[in-house]
CSV table of C-alpha atoms in Angstrom, one decimal:
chain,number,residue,atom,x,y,z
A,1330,UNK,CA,-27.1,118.6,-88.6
A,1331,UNK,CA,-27.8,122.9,-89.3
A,1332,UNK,CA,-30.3,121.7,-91.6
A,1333,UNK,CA,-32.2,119.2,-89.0
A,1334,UNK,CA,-31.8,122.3,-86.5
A,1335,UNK,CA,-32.9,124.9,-88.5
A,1336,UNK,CA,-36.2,123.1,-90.4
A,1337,UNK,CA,-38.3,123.1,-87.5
A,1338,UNK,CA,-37.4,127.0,-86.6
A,1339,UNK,CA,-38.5,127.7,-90.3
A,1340,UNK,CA,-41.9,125.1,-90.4
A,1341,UNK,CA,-42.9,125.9,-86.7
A,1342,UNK,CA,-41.5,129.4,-86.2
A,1343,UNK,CA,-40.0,127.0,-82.6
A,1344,UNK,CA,-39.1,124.0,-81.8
A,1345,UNK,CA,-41.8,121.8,-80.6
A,1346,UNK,CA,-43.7,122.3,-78.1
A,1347,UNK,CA,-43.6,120.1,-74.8
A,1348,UNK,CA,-44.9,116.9,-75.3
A,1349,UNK,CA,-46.7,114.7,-72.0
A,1350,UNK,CA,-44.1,111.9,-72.9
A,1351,UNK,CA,-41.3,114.1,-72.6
A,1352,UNK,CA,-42.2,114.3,-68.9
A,1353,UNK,CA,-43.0,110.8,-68.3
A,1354,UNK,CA,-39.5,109.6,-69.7
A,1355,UNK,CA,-38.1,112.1,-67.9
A,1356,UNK,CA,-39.1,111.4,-64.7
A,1357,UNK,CA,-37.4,107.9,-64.3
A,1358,UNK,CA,-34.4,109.3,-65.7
A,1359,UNK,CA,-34.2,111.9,-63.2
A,1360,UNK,CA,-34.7,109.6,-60.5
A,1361,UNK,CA,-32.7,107.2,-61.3
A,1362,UNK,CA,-29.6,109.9,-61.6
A,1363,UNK,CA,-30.5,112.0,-58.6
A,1364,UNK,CA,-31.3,108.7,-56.2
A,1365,UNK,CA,-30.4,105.4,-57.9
A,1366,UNK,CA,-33.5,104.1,-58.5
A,1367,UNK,CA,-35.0,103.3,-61.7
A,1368,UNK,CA,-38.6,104.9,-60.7
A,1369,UNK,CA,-41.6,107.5,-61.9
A,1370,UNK,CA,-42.7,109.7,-59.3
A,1371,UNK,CA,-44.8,111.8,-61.6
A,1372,UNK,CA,-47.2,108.5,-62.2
A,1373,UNK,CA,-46.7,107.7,-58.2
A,1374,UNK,CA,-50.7,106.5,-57.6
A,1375,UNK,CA,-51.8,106.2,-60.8
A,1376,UNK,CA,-50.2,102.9,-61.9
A,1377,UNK,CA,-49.5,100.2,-59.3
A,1378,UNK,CA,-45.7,99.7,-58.4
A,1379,UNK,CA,-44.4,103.1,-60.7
A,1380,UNK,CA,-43.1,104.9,-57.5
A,1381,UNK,CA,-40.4,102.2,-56.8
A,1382,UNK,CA,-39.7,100.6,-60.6
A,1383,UNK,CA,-40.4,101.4,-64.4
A,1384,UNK,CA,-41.7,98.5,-66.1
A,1385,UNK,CA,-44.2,100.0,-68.3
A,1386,UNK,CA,-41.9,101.2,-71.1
A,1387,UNK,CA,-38.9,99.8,-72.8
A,1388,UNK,CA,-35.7,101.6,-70.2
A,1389,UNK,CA,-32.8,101.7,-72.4
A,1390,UNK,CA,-34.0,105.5,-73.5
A,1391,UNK,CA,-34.7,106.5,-70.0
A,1392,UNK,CA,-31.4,104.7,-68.9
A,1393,UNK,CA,-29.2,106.8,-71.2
A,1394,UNK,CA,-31.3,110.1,-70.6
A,1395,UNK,CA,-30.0,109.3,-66.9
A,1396,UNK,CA,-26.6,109.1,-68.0
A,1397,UNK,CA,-26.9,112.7,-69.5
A,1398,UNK,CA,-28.8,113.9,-66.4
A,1399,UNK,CA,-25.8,112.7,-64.5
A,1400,UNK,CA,-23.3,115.7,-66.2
A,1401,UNK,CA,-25.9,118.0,-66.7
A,1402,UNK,CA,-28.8,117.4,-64.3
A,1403,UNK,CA,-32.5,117.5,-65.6
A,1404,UNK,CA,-33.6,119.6,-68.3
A,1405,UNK,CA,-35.9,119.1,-71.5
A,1406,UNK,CA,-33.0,120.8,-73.2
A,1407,UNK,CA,-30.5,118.1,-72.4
A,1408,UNK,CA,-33.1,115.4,-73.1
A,1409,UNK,CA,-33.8,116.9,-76.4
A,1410,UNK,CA,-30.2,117.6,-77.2
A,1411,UNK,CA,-29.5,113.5,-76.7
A,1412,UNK,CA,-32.7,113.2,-79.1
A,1413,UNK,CA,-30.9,115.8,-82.0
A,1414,UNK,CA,-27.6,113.6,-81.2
A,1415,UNK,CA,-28.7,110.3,-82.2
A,1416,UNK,CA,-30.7,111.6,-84.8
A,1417,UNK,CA,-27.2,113.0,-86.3
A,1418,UNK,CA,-26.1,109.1,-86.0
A,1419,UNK,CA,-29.4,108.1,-88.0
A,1420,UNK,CA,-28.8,110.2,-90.8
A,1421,UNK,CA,-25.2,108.4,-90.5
A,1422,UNK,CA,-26.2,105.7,-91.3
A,1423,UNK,CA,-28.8,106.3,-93.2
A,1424,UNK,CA,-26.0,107.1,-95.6
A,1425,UNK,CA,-24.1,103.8,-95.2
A,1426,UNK,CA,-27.3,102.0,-96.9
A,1427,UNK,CA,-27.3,104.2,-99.2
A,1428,UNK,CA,-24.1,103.4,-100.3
A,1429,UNK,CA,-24.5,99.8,-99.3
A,1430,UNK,CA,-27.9,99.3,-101.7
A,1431,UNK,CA,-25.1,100.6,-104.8
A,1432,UNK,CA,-26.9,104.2,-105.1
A,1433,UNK,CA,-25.1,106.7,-106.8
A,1434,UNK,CA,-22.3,108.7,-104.2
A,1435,UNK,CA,-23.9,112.0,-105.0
A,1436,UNK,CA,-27.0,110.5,-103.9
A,1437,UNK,CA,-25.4,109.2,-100.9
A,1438,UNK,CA,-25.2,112.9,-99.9
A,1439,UNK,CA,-28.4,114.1,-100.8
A,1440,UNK,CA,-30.5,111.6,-99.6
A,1441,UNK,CA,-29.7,112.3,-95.7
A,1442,UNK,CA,-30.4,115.8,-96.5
A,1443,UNK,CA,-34.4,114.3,-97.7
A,1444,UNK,CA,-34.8,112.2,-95.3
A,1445,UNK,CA,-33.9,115.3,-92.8
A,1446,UNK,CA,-36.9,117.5,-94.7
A,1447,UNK,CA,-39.0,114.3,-93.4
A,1448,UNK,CA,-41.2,116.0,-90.6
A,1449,UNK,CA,-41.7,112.9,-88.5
A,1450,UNK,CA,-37.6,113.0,-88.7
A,1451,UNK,CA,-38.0,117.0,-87.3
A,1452,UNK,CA,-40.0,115.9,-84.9
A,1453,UNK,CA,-38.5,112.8,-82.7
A,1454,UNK,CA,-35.3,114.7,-83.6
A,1455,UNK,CA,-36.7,117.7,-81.5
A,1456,UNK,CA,-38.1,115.9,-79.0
A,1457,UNK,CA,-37.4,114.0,-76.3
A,1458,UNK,CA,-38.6,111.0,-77.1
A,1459,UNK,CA,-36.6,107.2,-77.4
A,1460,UNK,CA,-37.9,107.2,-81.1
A,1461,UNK,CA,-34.3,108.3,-82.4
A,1462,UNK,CA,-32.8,105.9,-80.7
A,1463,UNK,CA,-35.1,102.7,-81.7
A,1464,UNK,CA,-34.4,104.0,-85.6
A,1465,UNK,CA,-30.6,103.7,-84.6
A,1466,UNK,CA,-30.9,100.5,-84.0
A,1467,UNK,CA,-33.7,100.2,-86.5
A,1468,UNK,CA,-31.1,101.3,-89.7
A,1469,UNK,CA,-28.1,99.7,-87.8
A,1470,UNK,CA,-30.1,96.4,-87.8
A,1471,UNK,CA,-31.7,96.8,-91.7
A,1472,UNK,CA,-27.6,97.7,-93.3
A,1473,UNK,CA,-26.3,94.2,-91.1
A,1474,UNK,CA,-29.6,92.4,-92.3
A,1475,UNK,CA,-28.1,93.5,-96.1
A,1476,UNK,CA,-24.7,92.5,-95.3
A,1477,UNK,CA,-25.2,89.3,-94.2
A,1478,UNK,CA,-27.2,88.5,-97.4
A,1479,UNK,CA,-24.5,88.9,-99.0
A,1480,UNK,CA,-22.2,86.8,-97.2
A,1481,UNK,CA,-21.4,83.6,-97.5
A,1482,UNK,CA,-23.9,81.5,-95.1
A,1483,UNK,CA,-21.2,80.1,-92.9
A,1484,UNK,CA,-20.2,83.5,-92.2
A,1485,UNK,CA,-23.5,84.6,-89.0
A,1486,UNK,CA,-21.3,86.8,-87.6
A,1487,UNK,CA,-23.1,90.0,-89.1
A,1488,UNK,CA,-26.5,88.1,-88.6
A,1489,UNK,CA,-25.6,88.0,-84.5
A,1490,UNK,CA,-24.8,91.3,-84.5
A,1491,UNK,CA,-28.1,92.5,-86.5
A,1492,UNK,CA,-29.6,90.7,-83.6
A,1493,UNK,CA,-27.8,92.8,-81.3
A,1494,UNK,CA,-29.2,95.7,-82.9
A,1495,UNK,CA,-32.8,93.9,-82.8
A,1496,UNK,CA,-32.0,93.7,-79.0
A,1497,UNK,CA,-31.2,97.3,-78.2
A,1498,UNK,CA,-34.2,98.3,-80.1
A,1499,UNK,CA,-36.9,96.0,-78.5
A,1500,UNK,CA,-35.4,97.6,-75.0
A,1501,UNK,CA,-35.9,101.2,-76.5
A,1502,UNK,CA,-39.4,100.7,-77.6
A,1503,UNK,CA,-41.8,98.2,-78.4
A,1504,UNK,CA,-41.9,99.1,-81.9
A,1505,UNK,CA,-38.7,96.9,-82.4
A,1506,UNK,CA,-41.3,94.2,-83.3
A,1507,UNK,CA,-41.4,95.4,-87.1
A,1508,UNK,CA,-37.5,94.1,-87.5
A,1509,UNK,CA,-38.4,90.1,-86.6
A,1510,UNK,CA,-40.3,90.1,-90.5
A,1511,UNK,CA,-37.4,92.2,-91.9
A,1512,UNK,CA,-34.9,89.6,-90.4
A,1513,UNK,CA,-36.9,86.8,-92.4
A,1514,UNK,CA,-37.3,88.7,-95.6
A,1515,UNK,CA,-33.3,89.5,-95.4
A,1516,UNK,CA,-31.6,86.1,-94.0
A,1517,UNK,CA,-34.4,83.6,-94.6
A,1518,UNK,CA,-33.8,80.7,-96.2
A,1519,UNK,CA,-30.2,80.7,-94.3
A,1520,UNK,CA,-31.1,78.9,-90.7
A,1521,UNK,CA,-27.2,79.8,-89.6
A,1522,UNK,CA,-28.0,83.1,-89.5
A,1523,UNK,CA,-31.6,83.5,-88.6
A,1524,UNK,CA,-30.8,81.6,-85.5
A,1525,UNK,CA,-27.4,83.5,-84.9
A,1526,UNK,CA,-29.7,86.9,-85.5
A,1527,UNK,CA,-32.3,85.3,-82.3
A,1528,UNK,CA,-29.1,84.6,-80.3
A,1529,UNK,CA,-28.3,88.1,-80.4
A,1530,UNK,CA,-31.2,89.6,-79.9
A,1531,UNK,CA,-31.5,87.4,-76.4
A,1532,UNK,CA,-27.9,88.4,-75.6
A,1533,UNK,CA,-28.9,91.9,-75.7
A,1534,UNK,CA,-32.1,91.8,-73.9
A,1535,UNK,CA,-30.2,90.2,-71.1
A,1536,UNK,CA,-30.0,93.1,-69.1
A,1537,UNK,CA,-33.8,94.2,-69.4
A,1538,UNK,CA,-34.7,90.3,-68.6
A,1539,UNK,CA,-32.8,90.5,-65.2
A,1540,UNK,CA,-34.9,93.8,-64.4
A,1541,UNK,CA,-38.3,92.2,-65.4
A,1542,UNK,CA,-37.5,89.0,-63.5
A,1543,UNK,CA,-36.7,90.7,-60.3
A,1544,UNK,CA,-40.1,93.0,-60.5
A,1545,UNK,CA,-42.1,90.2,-62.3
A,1546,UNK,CA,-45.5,91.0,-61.0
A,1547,UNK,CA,-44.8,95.0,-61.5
A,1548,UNK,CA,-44.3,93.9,-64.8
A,1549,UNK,CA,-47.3,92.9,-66.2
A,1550,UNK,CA,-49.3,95.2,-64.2
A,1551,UNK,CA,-47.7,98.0,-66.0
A,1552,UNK,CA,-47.2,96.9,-69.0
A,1553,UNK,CA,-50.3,95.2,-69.4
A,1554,UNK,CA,-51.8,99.2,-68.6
A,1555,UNK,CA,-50.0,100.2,-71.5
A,1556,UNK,CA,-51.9,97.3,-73.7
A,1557,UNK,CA,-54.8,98.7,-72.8
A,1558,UNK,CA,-54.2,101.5,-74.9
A,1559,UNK,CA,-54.5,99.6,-78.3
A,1560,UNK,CA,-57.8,98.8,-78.2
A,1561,UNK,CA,-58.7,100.7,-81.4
A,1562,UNK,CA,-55.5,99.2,-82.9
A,1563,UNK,CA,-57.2,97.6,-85.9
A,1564,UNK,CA,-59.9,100.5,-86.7
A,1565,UNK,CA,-59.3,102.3,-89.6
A,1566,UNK,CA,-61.6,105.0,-88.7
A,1567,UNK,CA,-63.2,106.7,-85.6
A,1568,UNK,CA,-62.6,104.9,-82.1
A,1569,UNK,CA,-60.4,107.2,-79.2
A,1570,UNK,CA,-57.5,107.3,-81.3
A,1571,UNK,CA,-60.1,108.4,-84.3
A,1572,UNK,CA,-58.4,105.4,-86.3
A,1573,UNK,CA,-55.3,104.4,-88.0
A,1574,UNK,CA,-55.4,106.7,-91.0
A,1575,UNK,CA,-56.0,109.6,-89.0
A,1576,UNK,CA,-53.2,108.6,-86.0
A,1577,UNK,CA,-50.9,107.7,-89.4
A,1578,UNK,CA,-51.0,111.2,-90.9
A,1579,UNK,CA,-51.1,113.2,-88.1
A,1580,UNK,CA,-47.2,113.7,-88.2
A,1581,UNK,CA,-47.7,115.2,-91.0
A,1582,UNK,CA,-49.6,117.5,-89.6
A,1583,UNK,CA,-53.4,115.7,-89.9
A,1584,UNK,CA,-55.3,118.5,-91.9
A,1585,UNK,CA,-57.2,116.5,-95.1
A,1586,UNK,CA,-54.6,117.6,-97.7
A,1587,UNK,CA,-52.1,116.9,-95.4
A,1588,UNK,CA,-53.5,113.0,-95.0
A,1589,UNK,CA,-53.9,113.2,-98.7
A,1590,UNK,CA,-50.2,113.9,-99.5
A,1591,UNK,CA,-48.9,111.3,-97.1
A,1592,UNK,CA,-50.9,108.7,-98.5
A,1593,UNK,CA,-50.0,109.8,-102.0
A,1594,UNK,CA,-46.7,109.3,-101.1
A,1595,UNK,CA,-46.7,106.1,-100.0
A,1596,UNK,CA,-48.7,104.7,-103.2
A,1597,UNK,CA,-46.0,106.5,-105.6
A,1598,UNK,CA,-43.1,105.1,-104.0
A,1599,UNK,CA,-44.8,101.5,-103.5
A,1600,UNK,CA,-46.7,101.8,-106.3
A,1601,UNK,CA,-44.3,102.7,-108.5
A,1602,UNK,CA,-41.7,100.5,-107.2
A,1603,UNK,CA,-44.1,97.6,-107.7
A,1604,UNK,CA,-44.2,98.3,-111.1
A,1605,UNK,CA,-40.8,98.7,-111.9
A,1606,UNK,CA,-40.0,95.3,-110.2
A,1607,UNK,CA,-41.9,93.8,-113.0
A,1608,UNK,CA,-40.4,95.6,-115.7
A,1609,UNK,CA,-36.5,95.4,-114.7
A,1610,UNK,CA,-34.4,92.7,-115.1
A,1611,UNK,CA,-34.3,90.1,-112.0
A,1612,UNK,CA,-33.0,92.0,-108.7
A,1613,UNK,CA,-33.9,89.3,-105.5
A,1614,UNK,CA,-32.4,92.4,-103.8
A,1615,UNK,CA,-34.4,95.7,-104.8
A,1616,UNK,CA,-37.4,92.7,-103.9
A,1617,UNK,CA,-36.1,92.3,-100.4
A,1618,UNK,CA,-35.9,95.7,-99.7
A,1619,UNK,CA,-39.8,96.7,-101.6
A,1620,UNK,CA,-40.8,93.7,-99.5
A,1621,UNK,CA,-39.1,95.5,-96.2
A,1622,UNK,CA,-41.1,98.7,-97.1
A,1623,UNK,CA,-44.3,97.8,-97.4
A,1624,UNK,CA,-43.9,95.5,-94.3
A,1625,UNK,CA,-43.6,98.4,-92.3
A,1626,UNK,CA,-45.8,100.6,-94.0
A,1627,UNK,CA,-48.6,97.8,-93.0
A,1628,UNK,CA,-47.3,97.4,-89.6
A,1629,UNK,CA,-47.0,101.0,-88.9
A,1630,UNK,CA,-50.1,102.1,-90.1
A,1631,UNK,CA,-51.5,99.3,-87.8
A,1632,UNK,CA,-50.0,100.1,-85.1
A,1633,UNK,CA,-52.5,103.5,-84.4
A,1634,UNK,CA,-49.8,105.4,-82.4
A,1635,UNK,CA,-48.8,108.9,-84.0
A,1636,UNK,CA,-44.9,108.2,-83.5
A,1637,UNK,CA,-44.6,105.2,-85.7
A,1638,UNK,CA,-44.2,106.6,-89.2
A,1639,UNK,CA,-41.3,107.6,-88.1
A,1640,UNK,CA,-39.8,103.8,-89.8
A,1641,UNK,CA,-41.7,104.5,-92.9
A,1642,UNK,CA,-39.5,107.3,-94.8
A,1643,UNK,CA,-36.3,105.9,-94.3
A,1644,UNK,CA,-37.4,102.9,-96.3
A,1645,UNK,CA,-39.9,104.6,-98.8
A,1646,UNK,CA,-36.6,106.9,-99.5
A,1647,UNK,CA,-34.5,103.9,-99.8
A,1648,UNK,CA,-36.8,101.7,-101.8
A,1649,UNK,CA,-37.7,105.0,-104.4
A,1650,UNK,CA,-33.9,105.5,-105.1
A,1651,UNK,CA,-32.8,102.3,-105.6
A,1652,UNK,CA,-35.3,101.3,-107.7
A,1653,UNK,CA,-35.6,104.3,-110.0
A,1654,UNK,CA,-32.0,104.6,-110.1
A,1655,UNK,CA,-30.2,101.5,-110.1
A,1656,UNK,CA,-31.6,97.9,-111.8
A,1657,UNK,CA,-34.4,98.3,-112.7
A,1658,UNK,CA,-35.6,100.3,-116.0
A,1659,UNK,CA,-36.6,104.0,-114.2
A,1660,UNK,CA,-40.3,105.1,-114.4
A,1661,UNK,CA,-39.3,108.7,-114.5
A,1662,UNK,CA,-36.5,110.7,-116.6
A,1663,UNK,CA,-35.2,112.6,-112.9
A,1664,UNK,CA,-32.6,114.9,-114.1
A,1665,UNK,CA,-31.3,115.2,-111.1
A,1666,UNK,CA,-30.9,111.5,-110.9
A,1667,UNK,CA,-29.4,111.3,-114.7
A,1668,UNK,CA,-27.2,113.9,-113.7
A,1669,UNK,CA,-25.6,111.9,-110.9
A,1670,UNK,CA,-25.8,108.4,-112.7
């Protein structure tokens, strides 16, 4: 947790700097702690209906920000300090995979303190921002996906509550639509669980569904607003956004070399992955999760919204150590990784 803290102070001599959304998802909170009702006053006129319900945005972030508000009444520092905790659970679990994928126990130390030197991890864990929370539920959901692959396929039990997790993430942000592929690569060709998984991602959504029922119209008017949006979502280059690659690598900072190291990244770990799939003995598992990675890479860099690559490290991370250091024949003689194995 010092190292999250203190990584930004040392990259951006601050923290970072106030953010547009940071308002927006404030507002609702506010309001909805000061008054009781769930609406956005600072987007009063702009968007139909926003000035008596918030419909335009996953809640569960906004709902919980209003929780805090309740103790400590509005303030980005409060807002940003609920962002920092749930990025402490994230690294949590980020752990329990570790150890769950059969990567070395030393490893299982180091590789929160990696995934923590991850600037888009600095970032949403600095800001204030529902991101920390949809990658809670994001990791939660990927180590119960793993675990019920494991388990005999009468057992859905961890399958309904990976759906759970699908649930709460798909009311924190839209971006919950990358785990639906990850839940077939994990628990497909097992129907017991996949349908257990789709039961409880419905069970959790429950709440959200009452909302949207009760404010139907407001619904789509809003939300359709935010569709709008995505109109450059499948350009690669130029368009408002200036294009996928650009919006990809712009949390890492978007200068050329900067774009070039991020996707060099990427094609290592995939890349190199790939290749020592082929080479190592059989591993349906190490598969799964390469398949899991590159899945969201695809997604992600689809998506043309800045936030998203966010998902990508935790699984490059994942997919890199478990396939150069368990299985498979390694590409590279790590000595770090020799000296752990």
């Amino acid at each position: 947790g010092l190292l999250l803290f203190l990584l930004p102070l040392i990259y951006r001599d601050g923290l970072p700097l106030s953010w547009p959304d940071e308002a927006l998802f404030s507002s609702p909170a506010a309001a909805l702690s000061e008054t009781g009702i769930f609406a956005t006053p600072v987007l009063a006129g702009l968007i139909p209906g926003m000035e008596s319900a918030t419909l335009w945005n996953s809640p569960l972030y906004m709902v919980l920000t209003a929780g805090v508000y309740t103790v400590t009444g509005e303030s980005q520092l409060a807002a940003r300090g609920l962002s920092f905790a749930l990025a402490l659970v994230c690294l949590y679990e980020f752990a329990i995979l570790v150890s769950l994928l059969g990567i070395h126990r030393r490893l299982a130390v180091l590789a929160p303190m990696a995934l923590a030197l991850d600037m888009t991890f600095q970032r949403a864990a600095n800001t204030a921002r529902m991101d920390m929370l949809t990658l809670a539920f994001f990791l939660g959901a990927l180590a119960l996906f793993l675990t019920s692959s494991r388990r005999p396929a009468t057992d859905w039990r961890w399958a309904a509550l990976a759906g759970v997790c699908m649930g709460g993430a798909a009311s924190s942000h839209p971006i919950a639509i990358l785990l639906p592929p990850l839940a077939l690569v994990w628990l497909w060709p097992r129907l017991r669980h996949l349908i257990a998984a789709g039961a409880g991602t419905l069970l959790a959504l429950v709440p959200w569904g009452l909302y949207i029922a009760a404010n139907a119209g407001t619904f789509c008017v809003q939300f359709l607003s935010q569709l709008q949006r995505k109109r450059d979502i499948f350009s690669l280059i130029g368009g408002d956004t200036g294009g996928t690659l650009v919006v990809f690598s712009s949390q890492y900072g978007g200068g050329l070399y900067l774009m070039a190291g991020a996707a060099l990244m990427v094609l290592v770990v995939l890349g190199g992955a790939a290749w020592a799939l082929l080479r190592g003995p059989r591993d349906p598992e190490s598969a799964r999760l390469y398949l899991s990675a590159a899945i969201v890479f695809v997604m992600v860099l689809l998506a043309s919204e800045a936030w998203y690559p966010l998902f990508v490290g935790p699984l490059l991370l994942l997919t890199g150590l478990r396939l150069f250091t368990h299985g498979a024949r390694p590409l590279f003689q790590l000595p770090l990784v020799y000296t752990a194995v």
